Amino acid sequence: MQVTKSNLRNIAIIAHVDHGKTTLVDGLLRQSGVFRENQQVLERVLDSNDLERERGITILAKNVSIHLTDPQSGEQIKVNLVDTPGHADFGGEVERVLNMVDGVLLLVDAAEGPRPQTRFVLKKALELGHKAIVVINKIDRKDADPERVLNETFDLFIELGATDEQADFPVIYTVATAQQAGLTPQVGSDMQPLFDTILTEIPAPVVDPDAYLKMLVTTLDYDNYRGQIAIGRIFAGRMHAGQPVSRLTVNGDNLPETIRYLYVWEGLERIEVEQAEAGDIVAVAGLDGISIGETLSDPENPVALPTITIEEPTVRMTFEVNTSPFTGREGQWGTSRKLRQRLFNELRNNLALSVEETDIPDRFVVSGRGELHLAILIETMRREGYEFQVSRPEVILRCGADGKIREPFEEVHIDTSQETVGAVVEMLGKRRGTTQDIRESSSGSVHMQFIVPTRGMLGFRYHLLTATRGMATMNTVFQGYDTMVGAITSRSRGSLVAWENGKATTFGLKNAEERGALFIKPGTEVYEGMVVGEHQRPGDLDVNVCKTKHLTNMRNSIRDIEIRLSPPRELSLDEAIEYLADDELLEITPQNIRIRKRILDMHLRGRQSKRAKKGAQLTLESQPCYYTQVLVS
């Protein structure tokens, strides 16, 4: 029998990156009484790991709960809140957690309006039939234009096929940092208007607690004492500790299991309970080997819920065992067995990722939703003590029904100053981008929209920031697959490559600095084939950065004693991945990242280069569909 759980609401907070989701959750937690008045709490409390705090983005979805009082009945209502990532590369997290909720808070910046990721997450929510509350945040910005943003948001709802009921959404205006909300841009002194709107507009779950048990696993966690933790929503029936269940895998297997430990959320804490029922979001511990998308069901009537569908990866890299002369010096885990185990373990909770083994035992192909998706995995493994090397990202191609190769395209949104518009349009034109829209924003900057092949976006962010002197902001979202557009010129400059092992000297670096920009400083240990800088011209140049100055008993002036070098350009992990050429690898260790050539020996590399120039070049259009690696001119 279907009943409405009036004392429960399940809601997700979705938005574009940096529009204030996690800050808003902070305000909801504080004003709902989760924290004591004198309790010291970090800002963005849900950004719990170091990477999220350093980058200022949410990577993993988080669950919390608050208790609100219904103003009409005085009943205590539990609200389960899910904070979701805002970056398109982590869209797999959003797609999964939206299955657990009945409504969403769509957060939109009062000045920027709906952005690419807003479109992506809203589309997923509308497809699931969720009711949305539009929250226009940062209403205190000087360039805020809430009326324009509201109109753009309504247009987006209509464009994405919202029903009449979904398009008739309530609107709340907030200043999340000050924990203020209101029904008009004149916000009040607290978040009460938002609380009231959640209770009145988000539907309570309609469930059948007496039916056979059905729970869909949407997220995984791990506890050092109680093992794997499966997180999801109970869609029907009841669940209690010690209960026997059937675990229905994605492959159709029926495995007997027992619910050992059962948890629900109270505030930020996960507390153990004896029983939960349909509508609740729960965590079940002690089920080793469980995966996302599996169903926990009643053993007498095992029925699997529809599996979670995630958009396929578009970019891939190879992860290999480190083969540089410095291998084993700085990392704790570096064997192919450890690397393989770690990558396949990642698949348990990173559903948008895929890992394939190759003919070479020490090499694995890892595919993800974008460069940032893979970069976060690399940085996480690096901090865990792993040592390995990765290749330049490349796009994943598909065969069309007409037999032609199809490649992924991105919808690219760039905001920059008026002076640099021409440079940006020219750069993306060379990368086969087509201009969709150029308009001046209320803040005086220019907003541009392009459709660009994903190939053209690999390594583009670094060049964009250089051309715009760091003033541009760029956001992308996957647009779809289309016919391949042809060759794209990537790097216009070569690398400065060390030709011997040793320590870099000031004298040797001074000679190399005249040929380009350096990545290292004096005293850095280098090896033959290691990239030490960027050449100022096309083509690589081998340099001797370990060269020392011959001593004499003559000195002409004090300038001979001191040699001044420009500060080296220290590349971050993201910049180093974008810099890579096809014949280069990035060596990853817990202490350092180093760019190196695939072939370290200078003479072998020269002979290989000559053979490559003599070989015939296939055009991209002439390649049959079984070619999956893109040739870049």
PDB file of C-alpha atoms in Angstrom, residues 395-495:
ATOM      1  CA  VAL A 395      40.115  11.550 -27.529  1.00  0.00           C
ATOM      2  CA  ILE A 396      38.075   8.378 -27.939  1.00  0.00           C
ATOM      3  CA  LEU A 397      36.747   7.985 -31.472  1.00  0.00           C
ATOM      4  CA  ARG A 398      33.694   6.084 -32.671  1.00  0.00           C
ATOM      5  CA  CYS A 399      32.478   4.653 -35.944  1.00  0.00           C
ATOM      6  CA  GLY A 400      29.384   6.240 -37.423  1.00  0.00           C
ATOM      7  CA  ALA A 401      26.619   4.342 -39.217  1.00  0.00           C
ATOM      8  CA  ASP A 402      28.000   5.720 -42.485  1.00  0.00           C
ATOM      9  CA  GLY A 403      31.407   4.169 -41.816  1.00  0.00           C
ATOM     10  CA  LYS A 404      33.055   7.523 -41.083  1.00  0.00           C
ATOM     11  CA  ILE A 405      35.014   8.294 -37.934  1.00  0.00           C
ATOM     12  CA  ARG A 406      33.185  10.406 -35.362  1.00  0.00           C
ATOM     13  CA  GLU A 407      34.810  12.402 -32.582  1.00  0.00           C
ATOM     14  CA  PRO A 408      33.522  14.148 -29.439  1.00  0.00           C
ATOM     15  CA  PHE A 409      32.749  17.874 -29.455  1.00  0.00           C
ATOM     16  CA  GLU A 410      32.587  20.313 -26.543  1.00  0.00           C
ATOM     17  CA  GLU A 411      30.397  23.341 -25.954  1.00  0.00           C
ATOM     18  CA  VAL A 412      32.929  25.937 -24.787  1.00  0.00           C
ATOM     19  CA  HIS A 413      32.023  29.110 -22.876  1.00  0.00           C
ATOM     20  CA  ILE A 414      34.734  31.747 -22.385  1.00  0.00           C
ATOM     21  CA  ASP A 415      34.563  35.084 -20.551  1.00  0.00           C
ATOM     22  CA  THR A 416      37.408  37.481 -21.275  1.00  0.00           C
ATOM     23  CA  SER A 417      38.249  41.157 -21.710  1.00  0.00           C
ATOM     24  CA  GLN A 418      37.322  43.058 -24.876  1.00  0.00           C
ATOM     25  CA  GLU A 419      40.991  43.477 -25.823  1.00  0.00           C
ATOM     26  CA  THR A 420      41.636  39.720 -26.035  1.00  0.00           C
ATOM     27  CA  VAL A 421      38.501  38.639 -27.937  1.00  0.00           C
ATOM     28  CA  GLY A 422      40.319  38.555 -31.267  1.00  0.00           C
ATOM     29  CA  ALA A 423      43.127  36.392 -29.905  1.00  0.00           C
ATOM     30  CA  VAL A 424      40.675  33.869 -28.431  1.00  0.00           C
ATOM     31  CA  VAL A 425      38.624  33.620 -31.647  1.00  0.00           C
ATOM     32  CA  GLU A 426      41.807  33.144 -33.691  1.00  0.00           C
ATOM     33  CA  MET A 427      43.145  30.437 -31.356  1.00  0.00           C
ATOM     34  CA  LEU A 428      39.915  28.428 -31.401  1.00  0.00           C
ATOM     35  CA  GLY A 429      39.571  28.916 -35.159  1.00  0.00           C
ATOM     36  CA  LYS A 430      42.898  27.152 -35.614  1.00  0.00           C
ATOM     37  CA  ARG A 431      41.543  24.334 -33.453  1.00  0.00           C
ATOM     38  CA  ARG A 432      38.521  23.865 -35.749  1.00  0.00           C
ATOM     39  CA  GLY A 433      36.127  25.669 -33.419  1.00  0.00           C
ATOM     40  CA  THR A 434      32.956  27.354 -34.702  1.00  0.00           C
ATOM     41  CA  THR A 435      31.587  30.500 -33.067  1.00  0.00           C
ATOM     42  CA  GLN A 436      28.027  30.230 -31.738  1.00  0.00           C
ATOM     43  CA  ASP A 437      27.606  33.486 -29.829  1.00  0.00           C
ATOM     44  CA  ILE A 438      29.568  36.581 -28.760  1.00  0.00           C
ATOM     45  CA  ARG A 439      27.966  39.145 -26.466  1.00  0.00           C
ATOM     46  CA  GLU A 440      29.004  41.727 -23.913  1.00  0.00           C
ATOM     47  CA  SER A 441      28.057  40.933 -20.332  1.00  0.00           C
ATOM     48  CA  SER A 442      26.823  43.392 -17.725  1.00  0.00           C
ATOM     49  CA  SER A 443      30.234  43.412 -16.017  1.00  0.00           C
ATOM     50  CA  GLY A 444      31.969  44.742 -19.144  1.00  0.00           C
ATOM     51  CA  SER A 445      33.597  41.453 -20.113  1.00  0.00           C
ATOM     52  CA  VAL A 446      32.733  39.524 -23.285  1.00  0.00           C
ATOM     53  CA  HIS A 447      31.011  36.133 -23.183  1.00  0.00           C
ATOM     54  CA  MET A 448      31.763  33.805 -26.108  1.00  0.00           C
ATOM     55  CA  GLN A 449      30.314  30.421 -26.977  1.00  0.00           C
ATOM     56  CA  PHE A 450      31.948  27.920 -29.349  1.00  0.00           C
ATOM     57  CA  ILE A 451      31.550  24.331 -30.516  1.00  0.00           C
ATOM     58  CA  VAL A 452      35.044  22.812 -30.588  1.00  0.00           C
ATOM     59  CA  PRO A 453      36.331  19.246 -31.146  1.00  0.00           C
ATOM     60  CA  THR A 454      37.576  17.758 -27.877  1.00  0.00           C
ATOM     61  CA  ARG A 455      40.914  17.229 -29.657  1.00  0.00           C
ATOM     62  CA  GLY A 456      41.229  20.976 -30.026  1.00  0.00           C
ATOM     63  CA  MET A 457      40.601  21.524 -26.315  1.00  0.00           C
ATOM     64  CA  LEU A 458      43.434  19.245 -25.136  1.00  0.00           C
ATOM     65  CA  GLY A 459      46.107  21.567 -23.777  1.00  0.00           C
ATOM     66  CA  PHE A 460      44.147  24.715 -24.680  1.00  0.00           C
ATOM     67  CA  ARG A 461      43.557  26.140 -21.194  1.00  0.00           C
ATOM     68  CA  TYR A 462      47.245  26.921 -20.641  1.00  0.00           C
ATOM     69  CA  HIS A 463      47.522  28.784 -23.971  1.00  0.00           C
ATOM     70  CA  LEU A 464      44.277  30.647 -23.264  1.00  0.00           C
ATOM     71  CA  LEU A 465      45.524  31.963 -19.929  1.00  0.00           C
ATOM     72  CA  THR A 466      48.818  33.003 -21.546  1.00  0.00           C
ATOM     73  CA  ALA A 467      47.096  34.850 -24.406  1.00  0.00           C
ATOM     74  CA  THR A 468      44.648  36.636 -22.088  1.00  0.00           C
ATOM     75  CA  ARG A 469      47.206  37.318 -19.322  1.00  0.00           C
ATOM     76  CA  GLY A 470      45.240  35.130 -16.913  1.00  0.00           C
ATOM     77  CA  MET A 471      42.021  37.142 -17.247  1.00  0.00           C
ATOM     78  CA  ALA A 472      39.885  34.572 -19.095  1.00  0.00           C
ATOM     79  CA  THR A 473      37.629  31.962 -17.507  1.00  0.00           C
ATOM     80  CA  MET A 474      36.609  28.886 -19.479  1.00  0.00           C
ATOM     81  CA  ASN A 475      33.932  26.235 -18.966  1.00  0.00           C
ATOM     82  CA  THR A 476      33.146  23.281 -21.179  1.00  0.00           C
ATOM     83  CA  VAL A 477      30.440  20.627 -21.350  1.00  0.00           C
ATOM     84  CA  PHE A 478      30.212  17.571 -23.594  1.00  0.00           C
ATOM     85  CA  GLN A 479      28.074  18.374 -26.645  1.00  0.00           C
ATOM     86  CA  GLY A 480      28.041  15.057 -28.547  1.00  0.00           C
ATOM     87  CA  TYR A 481      29.762  13.067 -31.302  1.00  0.00           C
ATOM     88  CA  ASP A 482      29.988  14.298 -34.893  1.00  0.00           C
ATOM     89  CA  THR A 483      32.017  13.705 -38.046  1.00  0.00           C
ATOM     90  CA  MET A 484      35.749  14.266 -37.628  1.00  0.00           C
ATOM     91  CA  VAL A 485      36.834  17.683 -38.849  1.00  0.00           C
ATOM     92  CA  GLY A 486      40.445  16.954 -39.832  1.00  0.00           C
ATOM     93  CA  ALA A 487      43.929  17.558 -38.525  1.00  0.00           C
ATOM     94  CA  ILE A 488      44.515  20.039 -35.720  1.00  0.00           C
ATOM     95  CA  THR A 489      47.827  21.718 -35.016  1.00  0.00           C
ATOM     96  CA  SER A 490      48.761  21.274 -31.373  1.00  0.00           C
ATOM     97  CA  ARG A 491      51.995  22.627 -29.918  1.00  0.00           C
ATOM     98  CA  SER A 492      53.859  25.207 -31.956  1.00  0.00           C
ATOM     99  CA  ARG A 493      57.042  24.923 -29.898  1.00  0.00           C
ATOM    100  CA  GLY A 494      59.343  22.038 -29.061  1.00  0.00           C
ATOM    101  CA  SER A 495      61.046  21.017 -25.832  1.00  0.00           C
TER     102      SER A 495
END
